[in-house]
PDB file of C-alpha atoms in Angstrom:
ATOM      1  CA  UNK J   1     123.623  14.034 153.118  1.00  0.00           C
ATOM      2  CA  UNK J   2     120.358  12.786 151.443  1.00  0.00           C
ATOM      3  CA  UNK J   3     121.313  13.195 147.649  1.00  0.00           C
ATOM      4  CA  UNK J   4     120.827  10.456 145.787  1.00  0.00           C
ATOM      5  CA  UNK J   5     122.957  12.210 142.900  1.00  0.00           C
ATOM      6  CA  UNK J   6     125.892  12.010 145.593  1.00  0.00           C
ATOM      7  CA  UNK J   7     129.045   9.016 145.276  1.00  0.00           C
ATOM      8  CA  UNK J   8     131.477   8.775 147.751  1.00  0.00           C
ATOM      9  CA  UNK J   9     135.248   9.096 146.486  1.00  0.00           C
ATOM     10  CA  UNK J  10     136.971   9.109 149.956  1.00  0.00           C
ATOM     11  CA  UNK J  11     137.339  10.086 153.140  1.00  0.00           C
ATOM     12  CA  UNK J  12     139.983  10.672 156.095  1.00  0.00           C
ATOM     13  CA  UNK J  13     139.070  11.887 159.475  1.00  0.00           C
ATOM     14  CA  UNK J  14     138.886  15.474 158.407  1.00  0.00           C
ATOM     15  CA  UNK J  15     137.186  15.495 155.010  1.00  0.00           C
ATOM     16  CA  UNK J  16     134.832  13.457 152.847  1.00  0.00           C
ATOM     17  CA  UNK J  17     134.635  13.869 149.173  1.00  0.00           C
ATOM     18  CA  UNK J  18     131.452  13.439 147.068  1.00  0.00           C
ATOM     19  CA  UNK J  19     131.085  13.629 143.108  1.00  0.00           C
ATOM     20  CA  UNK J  20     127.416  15.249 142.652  1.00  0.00           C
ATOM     21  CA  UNK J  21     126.859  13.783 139.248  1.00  0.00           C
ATOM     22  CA  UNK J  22     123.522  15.903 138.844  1.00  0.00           C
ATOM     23  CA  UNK J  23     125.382  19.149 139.643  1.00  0.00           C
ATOM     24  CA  UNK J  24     128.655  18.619 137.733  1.00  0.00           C
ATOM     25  CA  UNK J  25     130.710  19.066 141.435  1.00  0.00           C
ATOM     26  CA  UNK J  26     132.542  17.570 143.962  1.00  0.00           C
ATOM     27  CA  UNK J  27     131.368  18.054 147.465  1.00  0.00           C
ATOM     28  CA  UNK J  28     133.982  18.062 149.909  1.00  0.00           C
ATOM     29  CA  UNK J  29     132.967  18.056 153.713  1.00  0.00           C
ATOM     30  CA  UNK J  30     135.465  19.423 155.747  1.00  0.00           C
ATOM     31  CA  UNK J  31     134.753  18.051 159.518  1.00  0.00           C
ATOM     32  CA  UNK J  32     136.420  18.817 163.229  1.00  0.00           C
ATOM     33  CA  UNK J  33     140.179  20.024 164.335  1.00  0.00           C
ATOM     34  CA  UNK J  34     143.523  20.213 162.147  1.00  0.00           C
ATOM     35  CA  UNK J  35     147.011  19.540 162.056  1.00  0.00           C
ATOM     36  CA  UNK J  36     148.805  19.884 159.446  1.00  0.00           C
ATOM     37  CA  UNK J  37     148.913  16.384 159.179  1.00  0.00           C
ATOM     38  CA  UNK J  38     144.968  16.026 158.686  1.00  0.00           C
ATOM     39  CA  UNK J  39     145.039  19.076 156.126  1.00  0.00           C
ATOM     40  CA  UNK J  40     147.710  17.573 154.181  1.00  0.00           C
ATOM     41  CA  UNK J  41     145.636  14.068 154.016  1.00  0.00           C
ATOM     42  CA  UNK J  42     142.347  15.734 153.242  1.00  0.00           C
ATOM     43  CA  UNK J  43     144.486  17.884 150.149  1.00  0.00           C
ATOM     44  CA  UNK J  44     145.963  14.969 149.188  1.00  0.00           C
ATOM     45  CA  UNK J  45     142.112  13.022 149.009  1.00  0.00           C
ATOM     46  CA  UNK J  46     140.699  15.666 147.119  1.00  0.00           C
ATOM     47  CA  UNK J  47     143.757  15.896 144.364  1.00  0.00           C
ATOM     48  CA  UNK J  48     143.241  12.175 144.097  1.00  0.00           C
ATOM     49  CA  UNK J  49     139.610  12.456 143.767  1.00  0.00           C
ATOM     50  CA  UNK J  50     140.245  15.215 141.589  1.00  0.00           C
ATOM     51  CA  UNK J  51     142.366  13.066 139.395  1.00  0.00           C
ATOM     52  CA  UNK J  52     139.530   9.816 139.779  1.00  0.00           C
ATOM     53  CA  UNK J  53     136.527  12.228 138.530  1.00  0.00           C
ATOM     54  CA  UNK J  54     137.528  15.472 136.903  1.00  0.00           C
ATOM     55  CA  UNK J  55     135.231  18.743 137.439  1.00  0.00           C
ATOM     56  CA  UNK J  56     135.556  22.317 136.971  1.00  0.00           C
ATOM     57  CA  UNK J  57     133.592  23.325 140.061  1.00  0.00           C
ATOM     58  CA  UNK J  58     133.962  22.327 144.045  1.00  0.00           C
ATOM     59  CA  UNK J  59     131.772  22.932 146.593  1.00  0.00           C
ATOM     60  CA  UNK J  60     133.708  23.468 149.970  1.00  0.00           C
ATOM     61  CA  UNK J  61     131.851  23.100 152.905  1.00  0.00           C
ATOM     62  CA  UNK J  62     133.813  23.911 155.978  1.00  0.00           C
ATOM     63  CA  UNK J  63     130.801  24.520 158.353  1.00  0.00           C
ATOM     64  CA  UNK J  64     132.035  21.555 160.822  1.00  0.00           C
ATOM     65  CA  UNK J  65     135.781  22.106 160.564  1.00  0.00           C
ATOM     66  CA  UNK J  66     136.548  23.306 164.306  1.00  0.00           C
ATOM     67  CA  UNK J  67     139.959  24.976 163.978  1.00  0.00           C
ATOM     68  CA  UNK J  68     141.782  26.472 160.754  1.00  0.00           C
ATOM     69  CA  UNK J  69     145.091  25.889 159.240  1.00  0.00           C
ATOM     70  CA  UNK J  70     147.117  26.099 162.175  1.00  0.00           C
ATOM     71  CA  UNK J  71     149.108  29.164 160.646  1.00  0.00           C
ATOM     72  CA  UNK J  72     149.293  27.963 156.892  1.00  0.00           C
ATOM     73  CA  UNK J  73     146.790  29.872 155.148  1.00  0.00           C
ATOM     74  CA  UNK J  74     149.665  31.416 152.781  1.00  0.00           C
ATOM     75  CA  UNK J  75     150.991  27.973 152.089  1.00  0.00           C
ATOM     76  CA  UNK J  76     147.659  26.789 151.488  1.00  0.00           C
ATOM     77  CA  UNK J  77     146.066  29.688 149.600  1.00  0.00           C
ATOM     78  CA  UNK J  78     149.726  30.197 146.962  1.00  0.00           C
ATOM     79  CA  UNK J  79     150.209  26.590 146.535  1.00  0.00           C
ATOM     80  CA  UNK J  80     147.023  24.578 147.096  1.00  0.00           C
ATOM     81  CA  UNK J  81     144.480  26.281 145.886  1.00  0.00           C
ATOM     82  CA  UNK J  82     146.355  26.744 142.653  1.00  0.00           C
ATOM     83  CA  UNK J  83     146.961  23.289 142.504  1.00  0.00           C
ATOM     84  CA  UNK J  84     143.201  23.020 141.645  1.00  0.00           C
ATOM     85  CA  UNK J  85     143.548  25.263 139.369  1.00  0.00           C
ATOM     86  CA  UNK J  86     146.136  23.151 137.680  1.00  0.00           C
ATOM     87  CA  UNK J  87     143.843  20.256 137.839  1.00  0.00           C
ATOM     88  CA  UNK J  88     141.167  21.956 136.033  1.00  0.00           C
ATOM     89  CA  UNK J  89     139.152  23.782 138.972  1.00  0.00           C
ATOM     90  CA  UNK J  90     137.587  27.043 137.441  1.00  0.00           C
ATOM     91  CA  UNK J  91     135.044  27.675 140.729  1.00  0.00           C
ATOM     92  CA  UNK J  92     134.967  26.881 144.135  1.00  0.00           C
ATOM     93  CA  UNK J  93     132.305  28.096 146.358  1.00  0.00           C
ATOM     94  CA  UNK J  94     133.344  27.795 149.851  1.00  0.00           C
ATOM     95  CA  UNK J  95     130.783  27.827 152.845  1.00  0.00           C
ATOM     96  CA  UNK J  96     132.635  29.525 155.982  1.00  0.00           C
ATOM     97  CA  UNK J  97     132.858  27.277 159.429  1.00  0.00           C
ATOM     98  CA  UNK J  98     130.646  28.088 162.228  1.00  0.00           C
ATOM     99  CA  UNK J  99     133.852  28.403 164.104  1.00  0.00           C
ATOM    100  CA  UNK J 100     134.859  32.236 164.682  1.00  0.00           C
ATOM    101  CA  UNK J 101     139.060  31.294 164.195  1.00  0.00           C
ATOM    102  CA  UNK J 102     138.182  28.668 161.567  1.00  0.00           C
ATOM    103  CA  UNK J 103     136.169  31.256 159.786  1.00  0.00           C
ATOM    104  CA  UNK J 104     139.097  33.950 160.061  1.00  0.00           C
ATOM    105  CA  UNK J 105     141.949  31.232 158.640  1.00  0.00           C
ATOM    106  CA  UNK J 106     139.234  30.678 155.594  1.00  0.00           C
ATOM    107  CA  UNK J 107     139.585  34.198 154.968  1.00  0.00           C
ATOM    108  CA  UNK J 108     143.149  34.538 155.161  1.00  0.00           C
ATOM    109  CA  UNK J 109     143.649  31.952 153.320  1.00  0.00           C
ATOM    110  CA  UNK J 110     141.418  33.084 150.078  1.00  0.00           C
ATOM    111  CA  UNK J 111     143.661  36.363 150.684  1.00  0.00           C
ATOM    112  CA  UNK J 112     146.517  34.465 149.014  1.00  0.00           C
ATOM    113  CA  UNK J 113     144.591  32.498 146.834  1.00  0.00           C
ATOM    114  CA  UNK J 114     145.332  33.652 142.864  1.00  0.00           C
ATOM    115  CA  UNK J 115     143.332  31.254 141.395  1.00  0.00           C
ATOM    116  CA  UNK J 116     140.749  29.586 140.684  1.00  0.00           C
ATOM    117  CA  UNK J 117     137.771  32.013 140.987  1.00  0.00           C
ATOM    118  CA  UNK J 118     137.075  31.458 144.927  1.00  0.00           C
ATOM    119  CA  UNK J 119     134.217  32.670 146.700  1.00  0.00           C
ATOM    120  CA  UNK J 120     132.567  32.380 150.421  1.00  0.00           C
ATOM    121  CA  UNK J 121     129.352  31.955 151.630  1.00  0.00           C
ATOM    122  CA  UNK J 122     127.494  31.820 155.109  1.00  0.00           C
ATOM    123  CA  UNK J 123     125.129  28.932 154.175  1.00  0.00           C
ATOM    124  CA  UNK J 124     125.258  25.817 151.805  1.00  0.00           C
ATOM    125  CA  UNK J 125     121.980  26.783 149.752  1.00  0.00           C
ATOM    126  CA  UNK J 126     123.552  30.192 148.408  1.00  0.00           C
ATOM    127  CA  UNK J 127     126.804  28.272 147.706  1.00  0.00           C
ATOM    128  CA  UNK J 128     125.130  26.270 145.609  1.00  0.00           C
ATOM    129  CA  UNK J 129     123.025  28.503 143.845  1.00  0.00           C
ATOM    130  CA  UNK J 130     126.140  30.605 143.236  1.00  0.00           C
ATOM    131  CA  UNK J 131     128.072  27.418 142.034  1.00  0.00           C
ATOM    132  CA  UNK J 132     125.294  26.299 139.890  1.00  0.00           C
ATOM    133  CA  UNK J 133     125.235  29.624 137.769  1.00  0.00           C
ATOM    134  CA  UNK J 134     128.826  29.065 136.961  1.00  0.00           C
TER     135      UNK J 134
END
């Protein structure tokens, strides 16, 4: 990613998370297959990052992520996604994985999501133009 705007907060081997200081965002990369063990580290990186450098809007990119959630999308769309919301998350713009079945556990999941305010997109530059008018 060629933003100079961009600082690194962390990373596993299933997510990285940036703070875009220019857009007011973190950017978290979501990258290859799950387990729950993966999913629970990268959750557990971005609530930390969360915590390091507080915003009200994330920008979810899941275009690389090669499998879903391994049959948790309810737990992770009534418990996890609220947790952002607890942590001050208003807006997350989500951009869905190339991945047909990673695509499909995306959208099952944001079927159980309350809140925040979560919406999908096919490609990064309409995510962010959505985000950005938040």
């Amino acid at each position: 990613m060629e933003n100079s705007s961009l600082t690194l907060l962390g990373a596993t081997s299933a997510v990285q998370v940036w703070h875009d200081a220019e857009a007011h965002w973190l950017y978290v990369r979501w990258r290859g297959n799950y387990a729950i063990q993966t999913a629970e580290e990268g959750w557990e990186l971005l609530l930390r990052c969360l915590h390091q450098q507080p915003c009200a809007m994330l920008l979810n990119d899941a275009r690389h992520a090669a499998t879903g959630w391994s049959g948790q999308e309810q737990w992770a769309g009534e418990a996890l996604f609220p947790k952002l919301a607890q942590w001050g998350v208003r807006y997350v713009a989500c951009v869905y994985p190339e991945a047909l079945a990673a695509r499909f556990s995306l959208d099952t999941t944001l079927g159980y999501t309350p809140q925040p305010f979560v919406a999908a997109f096919d490609d990064l530059a309409t995510a962010c133009t959505w985000l950005q008018q938040r």
